[in-house]
Amino acid sequence: MSKLIPWAVALAAVVVLGGGWLKEVRHRQAHDLETERRLAALEQAAIADTRASGSGALRPFDADGRAAFVARVNGRMGSAGATSAGLAGRPSDAEVKRRQAQDRARLESRFATDGSDPRWAHETEAAAMEAIVEPALASFDPPAGTDMRCARTMCRMTFTFNSAGAAADWATYYPLGLAGQLPVMQSQQVRLADGSVRLVLYAFRDPKAKPFR
């Protein structure tokens, strides 16, 4: 009987560990399904909004289109220094920061000289504020601070978050709710001295706009 005790203990340990692993897998699967549900809801809302506006520019995303959209929103598509060779061609952190500052300066300059369209600006700012409370975004951390400014052909939307992860989630999913009004966006993130993160979205009303023309 005594010889069976170690085996019984080992078997119990395997069962416990296996149960914990299975629980973790199920948790991750549930999280992935919930994320997909939220994304699908935002896509449908964006499609409905585009149809209502009559622009017809947006179409449902397939897997490749969704990945491309997320990459574009995060400012990764066509980024300078990216190579198919991977890390071998990766720029230094200092170079990345320099390029980000340069891009930010160009976008700020473009926004400052964009001119004015009061009616469009007012309507778009209101839509951008409404998109913050979109039910599909309810499970994401909301911004601690918000500033919306629209000019003639573009908007600058500034958000403050407590973490880089929350800012990244917002940069990925929030723009979907505005795809009808602002189909092109470029994002910039800056870590502030207090540890919070400032996310700035430069958004354009023209679906063919090139942020860095």
PDB file of C-alpha atoms in Angstrom:
ATOM      1  CA  MET A   1       0.000   0.000   0.000  1.00  0.00           C
ATOM      2  CA  SER A   2       2.822   2.352   0.947  1.00  0.00           C
ATOM      3  CA  LYS A   3       4.384   1.838  -2.505  1.00  0.00           C
ATOM      4  CA  LEU A   4       1.215   3.114  -4.143  1.00  0.00           C
ATOM      5  CA  ILE A   5       1.123   6.401  -2.226  1.00  0.00           C
ATOM      6  CA  PRO A   6       3.870   8.191  -4.255  1.00  0.00           C
ATOM      7  CA  TRP A   7       2.170   7.158  -7.466  1.00  0.00           C
ATOM      8  CA  ALA A   8      -1.158   8.412  -6.167  1.00  0.00           C
ATOM      9  CA  VAL A   9       0.420  11.748  -5.213  1.00  0.00           C
ATOM     10  CA  ALA A  10       2.088  12.036  -8.636  1.00  0.00           C
ATOM     11  CA  LEU A  11      -1.175  11.230 -10.391  1.00  0.00           C
ATOM     12  CA  ALA A  12      -3.007  13.830  -8.325  1.00  0.00           C
ATOM     13  CA  ALA A  13      -0.334  16.410  -9.204  1.00  0.00           C
ATOM     14  CA  VAL A  14      -0.717  15.656 -12.913  1.00  0.00           C
ATOM     15  CA  VAL A  15      -4.476  16.016 -12.655  1.00  0.00           C
ATOM     16  CA  VAL A  16      -4.149  19.372 -10.853  1.00  0.00           C
ATOM     17  CA  LEU A  17      -1.539  20.706 -13.252  1.00  0.00           C
ATOM     18  CA  GLY A  18      -3.465  19.428 -16.232  1.00  0.00           C
ATOM     19  CA  GLY A  19      -6.619  21.057 -14.919  1.00  0.00           C
ATOM     20  CA  GLY A  20      -4.790  24.357 -14.493  1.00  0.00           C
ATOM     21  CA  TRP A  21      -3.385  24.162 -18.023  1.00  0.00           C
ATOM     22  CA  LEU A  22      -6.796  23.360 -19.473  1.00  0.00           C
ATOM     23  CA  LYS A  23      -8.308  26.258 -17.555  1.00  0.00           C
ATOM     24  CA  GLU A  24      -5.667  28.610 -18.972  1.00  0.00           C
ATOM     25  CA  VAL A  25      -6.273  27.371 -22.517  1.00  0.00           C
ATOM     26  CA  ARG A  26     -10.006  27.858 -22.151  1.00  0.00           C
ATOM     27  CA  HIS A  27      -9.438  31.338 -20.701  1.00  0.00           C
ATOM     28  CA  ARG A  28      -7.282  32.310 -23.678  1.00  0.00           C
ATOM     29  CA  GLN A  29      -9.803  30.877 -26.114  1.00  0.00           C
ATOM     30  CA  ALA A  30     -12.589  32.814 -24.432  1.00  0.00           C
ATOM     31  CA  HIS A  31     -10.493  35.993 -24.549  1.00  0.00           C
ATOM     32  CA  ASP A  32      -9.782  35.491 -28.263  1.00  0.00           C
ATOM     33  CA  LEU A  33     -13.448  34.882 -29.003  1.00  0.00           C
ATOM     34  CA  GLU A  34     -14.437  37.990 -27.058  1.00  0.00           C
ATOM     35  CA  THR A  35     -11.886  40.075 -28.921  1.00  0.00           C
ATOM     36  CA  GLU A  36     -13.189  38.730 -32.234  1.00  0.00           C
ATOM     37  CA  ARG A  37     -16.746  39.556 -31.150  1.00  0.00           C
ATOM     38  CA  ARG A  38     -15.819  43.136 -30.304  1.00  0.00           C
ATOM     39  CA  LEU A  39     -13.919  43.554 -33.559  1.00  0.00           C
ATOM     40  CA  ALA A  40     -16.804  42.162 -35.594  1.00  0.00           C
ATOM     41  CA  ALA A  41     -19.230  44.527 -33.844  1.00  0.00           C
ATOM     42  CA  LEU A  42     -17.028  47.510 -34.606  1.00  0.00           C
ATOM     43  CA  GLU A  43     -16.629  46.446 -38.219  1.00  0.00           C
ATOM     44  CA  GLN A  44     -20.377  46.135 -38.677  1.00  0.00           C
ATOM     45  CA  ALA A  45     -20.938  49.536 -37.061  1.00  0.00           C
ATOM     46  CA  ALA A  46     -18.340  51.080 -39.374  1.00  0.00           C
ATOM     47  CA  ILE A  47     -19.895  49.418 -42.427  1.00  0.00           C
ATOM     48  CA  ALA A  48     -23.365  50.647 -41.456  1.00  0.00           C
ATOM     49  CA  ASP A  49     -22.019  54.157 -40.891  1.00  0.00           C
ATOM     50  CA  THR A  50     -20.308  54.167 -44.289  1.00  0.00           C
ATOM     51  CA  ARG A  51     -23.461  52.984 -46.032  1.00  0.00           C
ATOM     52  CA  ALA A  52     -25.434  55.714 -44.286  1.00  0.00           C
ATOM     53  CA  SER A  53     -22.962  58.364 -45.459  1.00  0.00           C
ATOM     54  CA  GLY A  54     -23.134  57.029 -49.016  1.00  0.00           C
ATOM     55  CA  SER A  55     -19.370  56.920 -49.448  1.00  0.00           C
ATOM     56  CA  GLY A  56     -19.234  53.168 -50.048  1.00  0.00           C
ATOM     57  CA  ALA A  57     -15.504  53.195 -49.338  1.00  0.00           C
ATOM     58  CA  LEU A  58     -15.489  50.511 -46.655  1.00  0.00           C
ATOM     59  CA  ARG A  59     -15.933  46.805 -47.180  1.00  0.00           C
ATOM     60  CA  PRO A  60     -16.019  43.966 -44.637  1.00  0.00           C
ATOM     61  CA  PHE A  61     -12.511  42.897 -43.710  1.00  0.00           C
ATOM     62  CA  ASP A  62     -11.270  39.439 -44.550  1.00  0.00           C
ATOM     63  CA  ALA A  63      -8.357  38.025 -42.517  1.00  0.00           C
ATOM     64  CA  ASP A  64      -5.723  39.728 -44.675  1.00  0.00           C
ATOM     65  CA  GLY A  65      -7.594  43.003 -44.847  1.00  0.00           C
ATOM     66  CA  ARG A  66      -8.046  43.084 -41.079  1.00  0.00           C
ATOM     67  CA  ALA A  67      -4.341  42.474 -40.472  1.00  0.00           C
ATOM     68  CA  ALA A  68      -3.459  45.207 -42.952  1.00  0.00           C
ATOM     69  CA  PHE A  69      -5.875  47.616 -41.287  1.00  0.00           C
ATOM     70  CA  VAL A  70      -4.433  46.964 -37.834  1.00  0.00           C
ATOM     71  CA  ALA A  71      -0.905  47.393 -39.156  1.00  0.00           C
ATOM     72  CA  ARG A  72      -1.847  50.681 -40.828  1.00  0.00           C
ATOM     73  CA  VAL A  73      -3.558  52.024 -37.726  1.00  0.00           C
ATOM     74  CA  ASN A  74      -0.498  51.273 -35.611  1.00  0.00           C
ATOM     75  CA  GLY A  75       1.771  53.020 -38.073  1.00  0.00           C
ATOM     76  CA  ARG A  76       3.686  49.869 -38.939  1.00  0.00           C
ATOM     77  CA  MET A  77       2.832  49.469 -42.605  1.00  0.00           C
ATOM     78  CA  GLY A  78       5.686  50.584 -44.792  1.00  0.00           C
ATOM     79  CA  SER A  79       7.652  51.893 -41.808  1.00  0.00           C
ATOM     80  CA  ALA A  80      11.178  53.020 -42.532  1.00  0.00           C
ATOM     81  CA  GLY A  81      13.874  50.568 -41.572  1.00  0.00           C
ATOM     82  CA  ALA A  82      11.683  47.452 -41.762  1.00  0.00           C
ATOM     83  CA  THR A  83      13.269  44.694 -43.826  1.00  0.00           C
ATOM     84  CA  SER A  84      12.417  41.118 -44.737  1.00  0.00           C
ATOM     85  CA  ALA A  85      15.716  40.117 -43.204  1.00  0.00           C
ATOM     86  CA  GLY A  86      14.210  40.724 -39.771  1.00  0.00           C
ATOM     87  CA  LEU A  87      16.321  41.910 -36.885  1.00  0.00           C
ATOM     88  CA  ALA A  88      19.421  42.266 -39.041  1.00  0.00           C
ATOM     89  CA  GLY A  89      18.037  45.458 -40.572  1.00  0.00           C
ATOM     90  CA  ARG A  90      16.301  46.750 -37.471  1.00  0.00           C
ATOM     91  CA  PRO A  91      17.179  50.379 -36.581  1.00  0.00           C
ATOM     92  CA  SER A  92      18.418  51.314 -33.120  1.00  0.00           C
ATOM     93  CA  ASP A  93      16.046  52.641 -30.455  1.00  0.00           C
ATOM     94  CA  ALA A  94      17.565  56.087 -30.856  1.00  0.00           C
ATOM     95  CA  GLU A  95      16.951  55.979 -34.608  1.00  0.00           C
ATOM     96  CA  VAL A  96      13.351  54.834 -34.086  1.00  0.00           C
ATOM     97  CA  LYS A  97      12.705  57.732 -31.696  1.00  0.00           C
ATOM     98  CA  ARG A  98      14.297  60.191 -34.110  1.00  0.00           C
ATOM     99  CA  ARG A  99      12.088  59.021 -36.969  1.00  0.00           C
ATOM    100  CA  GLN A 100       8.974  59.094 -34.785  1.00  0.00           C
ATOM    101  CA  ALA A 101       9.751  62.667 -33.744  1.00  0.00           C
ATOM    102  CA  GLN A 102      10.293  63.590 -37.382  1.00  0.00           C
ATOM    103  CA  ASP A 103       6.990  62.004 -38.432  1.00  0.00           C
ATOM    104  CA  ARG A 104       5.194  63.716 -35.553  1.00  0.00           C
ATOM    105  CA  ALA A 105       6.596  67.100 -36.570  1.00  0.00           C
ATOM    106  CA  ARG A 106       5.441  66.590 -40.177  1.00  0.00           C
ATOM    107  CA  LEU A 107       1.930  65.601 -39.086  1.00  0.00           C
ATOM    108  CA  GLU A 108       1.687  68.527 -36.666  1.00  0.00           C
ATOM    109  CA  SER A 109       2.831  70.924 -39.394  1.00  0.00           C
ATOM    110  CA  ARG A 110       0.241  69.544 -41.798  1.00  0.00           C
ATOM    111  CA  PHE A 111      -2.523  69.860 -39.205  1.00  0.00           C
ATOM    112  CA  ALA A 112      -1.500  73.449 -38.331  1.00  0.00           C
ATOM    113  CA  THR A 113      -1.772  74.517 -41.991  1.00  0.00           C
ATOM    114  CA  ASP A 114      -4.864  72.472 -42.888  1.00  0.00           C
ATOM    115  CA  GLY A 115      -7.275  75.402 -42.898  1.00  0.00           C
ATOM    116  CA  SER A 116     -10.839  75.367 -41.605  1.00  0.00           C
ATOM    117  CA  ASP A 117     -14.191  73.797 -42.395  1.00  0.00           C
ATOM    118  CA  PRO A 118     -16.287  74.657 -39.302  1.00  0.00           C
ATOM    119  CA  ARG A 119     -19.336  72.580 -40.197  1.00  0.00           C
ATOM    120  CA  TRP A 120     -17.396  69.429 -41.033  1.00  0.00           C
ATOM    121  CA  ALA A 121     -15.109  69.928 -38.045  1.00  0.00           C
ATOM    122  CA  HIS A 122     -18.014  70.253 -35.616  1.00  0.00           C
ATOM    123  CA  GLU A 123     -19.845  67.199 -36.965  1.00  0.00           C
ATOM    124  CA  THR A 124     -16.705  65.067 -37.036  1.00  0.00           C
ATOM    125  CA  GLU A 125     -15.579  66.058 -33.549  1.00  0.00           C
ATOM    126  CA  ALA A 126     -19.024  65.089 -32.250  1.00  0.00           C
ATOM    127  CA  ALA A 127     -18.840  61.721 -34.039  1.00  0.00           C
ATOM    128  CA  ALA A 128     -15.363  61.114 -32.620  1.00  0.00           C
ATOM    129  CA  MET A 129     -16.597  61.775 -29.091  1.00  0.00           C
ATOM    130  CA  GLU A 130     -19.575  59.450 -29.606  1.00  0.00           C
ATOM    131  CA  ALA A 131     -17.259  56.694 -30.841  1.00  0.00           C
ATOM    132  CA  ILE A 132     -15.519  56.696 -27.432  1.00  0.00           C
ATOM    133  CA  VAL A 133     -18.648  55.300 -25.778  1.00  0.00           C
ATOM    134  CA  GLU A 134     -19.274  52.697 -28.484  1.00  0.00           C
ATOM    135  CA  PRO A 135     -20.573  49.603 -26.598  1.00  0.00           C
ATOM    136  CA  ALA A 136     -18.097  47.353 -28.401  1.00  0.00           C
ATOM    137  CA  LEU A 137     -15.269  49.267 -26.683  1.00  0.00           C
ATOM    138  CA  ALA A 138     -16.735  48.861 -23.198  1.00  0.00           C
ATOM    139  CA  SER A 139     -14.296  46.144 -22.131  1.00  0.00           C
ATOM    140  CA  PHE A 140     -11.233  48.220 -23.042  1.00  0.00           C
ATOM    141  CA  ASP A 141      -9.661  50.739 -20.658  1.00  0.00           C
ATOM    142  CA  PRO A 142     -11.067  54.174 -21.587  1.00  0.00           C
ATOM    143  CA  PRO A 143      -8.737  57.158 -21.982  1.00  0.00           C
ATOM    144  CA  ALA A 144      -8.029  59.236 -18.872  1.00  0.00           C
ATOM    145  CA  GLY A 145      -7.952  62.383 -20.984  1.00  0.00           C
ATOM    146  CA  THR A 146      -9.275  63.324 -24.427  1.00  0.00           C
ATOM    147  CA  ASP A 147      -8.852  66.252 -26.811  1.00  0.00           C
ATOM    148  CA  MET A 148     -10.537  66.354 -30.242  1.00  0.00           C
ATOM    149  CA  ARG A 149      -9.597  68.933 -32.870  1.00  0.00           C
ATOM    150  CA  CYS A 150     -10.681  68.873 -36.517  1.00  0.00           C
ATOM    151  CA  ALA A 151      -9.689  71.360 -39.213  1.00  0.00           C
ATOM    152  CA  ARG A 152     -10.584  71.195 -42.908  1.00  0.00           C
ATOM    153  CA  THR A 153      -9.452  67.783 -44.168  1.00  0.00           C
ATOM    154  CA  MET A 154      -8.015  66.146 -41.055  1.00  0.00           C
ATOM    155  CA  CYS A 155      -8.405  65.729 -37.315  1.00  0.00           C
ATOM    156  CA  ARG A 156      -5.989  65.400 -34.413  1.00  0.00           C
ATOM    157  CA  MET A 157      -7.353  63.215 -31.627  1.00  0.00           C
ATOM    158  CA  THR A 158      -5.309  63.060 -28.439  1.00  0.00           C
ATOM    159  CA  PHE A 159      -5.837  60.466 -25.705  1.00  0.00           C
ATOM    160  CA  THR A 160      -3.998  59.765 -22.448  1.00  0.00           C
ATOM    161  CA  PHE A 161      -3.740  56.250 -21.023  1.00  0.00           C
ATOM    162  CA  ASN A 162      -2.209  54.708 -17.925  1.00  0.00           C
ATOM    163  CA  SER A 163      -0.356  52.051 -19.930  1.00  0.00           C
ATOM    164  CA  ALA A 164       1.108  51.396 -23.366  1.00  0.00           C
ATOM    165  CA  GLY A 165      -1.091  48.297 -23.688  1.00  0.00           C
ATOM    166  CA  ALA A 166      -4.282  50.300 -23.220  1.00  0.00           C
ATOM    167  CA  ALA A 167      -3.066  52.858 -25.769  1.00  0.00           C
ATOM    168  CA  ALA A 168      -2.245  50.100 -28.274  1.00  0.00           C
ATOM    169  CA  ASP A 169      -5.699  48.522 -27.870  1.00  0.00           C
ATOM    170  CA  TRP A 170      -7.324  51.909 -28.446  1.00  0.00           C
ATOM    171  CA  ALA A 171      -5.190  52.629 -31.517  1.00  0.00           C
ATOM    172  CA  THR A 172      -6.263  49.287 -32.968  1.00  0.00           C
ATOM    173  CA  TYR A 173     -10.002  49.235 -32.279  1.00  0.00           C
ATOM    174  CA  TYR A 174     -11.217  52.817 -31.787  1.00  0.00           C
ATOM    175  CA  PRO A 175     -10.610  53.873 -35.444  1.00  0.00           C
ATOM    176  CA  LEU A 176     -12.997  51.171 -36.694  1.00  0.00           C
ATOM    177  CA  GLY A 177     -15.928  53.165 -35.348  1.00  0.00           C
ATOM    178  CA  LEU A 178     -14.904  56.172 -37.467  1.00  0.00           C
ATOM    179  CA  ALA A 179     -13.935  54.404 -40.691  1.00  0.00           C
ATOM    180  CA  GLY A 180     -16.824  56.048 -42.531  1.00  0.00           C
ATOM    181  CA  GLN A 181     -15.854  59.630 -41.628  1.00  0.00           C
ATOM    182  CA  LEU A 182     -12.073  59.229 -41.225  1.00  0.00           C
ATOM    183  CA  PRO A 183     -10.871  56.284 -43.332  1.00  0.00           C
ATOM    184  CA  VAL A 184      -7.140  57.048 -43.052  1.00  0.00           C
ATOM    185  CA  MET A 185      -5.320  57.327 -39.718  1.00  0.00           C
ATOM    186  CA  GLN A 186      -1.747  57.561 -38.511  1.00  0.00           C
ATOM    187  CA  SER A 187      -0.920  56.970 -34.843  1.00  0.00           C
ATOM    188  CA  GLN A 188       1.828  58.304 -32.595  1.00  0.00           C
ATOM    189  CA  GLN A 189       2.546  57.239 -29.003  1.00  0.00           C
ATOM    190  CA  VAL A 190       4.655  59.168 -26.500  1.00  0.00           C
ATOM    191  CA  ARG A 191       5.596  58.014 -22.989  1.00  0.00           C
ATOM    192  CA  LEU A 192       5.159  60.900 -20.549  1.00  0.00           C
ATOM    193  CA  ALA A 193       7.310  61.660 -17.508  1.00  0.00           C
ATOM    194  CA  ASP A 194       4.686  60.329 -15.093  1.00  0.00           C
ATOM    195  CA  GLY A 195       4.606  56.952 -16.863  1.00  0.00           C
ATOM    196  CA  SER A 196       1.342  57.539 -18.707  1.00  0.00           C
ATOM    197  CA  VAL A 197       1.111  57.287 -22.492  1.00  0.00           C
ATOM    198  CA  ARG A 198      -0.163  59.915 -24.888  1.00  0.00           C
ATOM    199  CA  LEU A 199      -1.752  58.517 -28.041  1.00  0.00           C
ATOM    200  CA  VAL A 200      -2.295  60.916 -30.934  1.00  0.00           C
ATOM    201  CA  LEU A 201      -4.344  59.860 -33.955  1.00  0.00           C
ATOM    202  CA  TYR A 202      -4.039  62.011 -37.070  1.00  0.00           C
ATOM    203  CA  ALA A 203      -7.090  61.183 -39.161  1.00  0.00           C
ATOM    204  CA  PHE A 204      -8.013  62.163 -42.713  1.00  0.00           C
ATOM    205  CA  ARG A 205     -11.403  62.517 -44.394  1.00  0.00           C
ATOM    206  CA  ASP A 206     -10.080  61.618 -47.860  1.00  0.00           C
ATOM    207  CA  PRO A 207      -9.790  57.806 -48.270  1.00  0.00           C
ATOM    208  CA  LYS A 208      -6.867  58.401 -50.633  1.00  0.00           C
ATOM    209  CA  ALA A 209      -5.006  60.733 -48.285  1.00  0.00           C
ATOM    210  CA  LYS A 210      -1.287  60.190 -47.761  1.00  0.00           C
ATOM    211  CA  PRO A 211      -0.297  61.304 -44.240  1.00  0.00           C
ATOM    212  CA  PHE A 212       3.329  61.916 -45.269  1.00  0.00           C
ATOM    213  CA  ARG A 213       2.792  63.435 -48.697  1.00  0.00           C
TER     214      ARG A 213
END
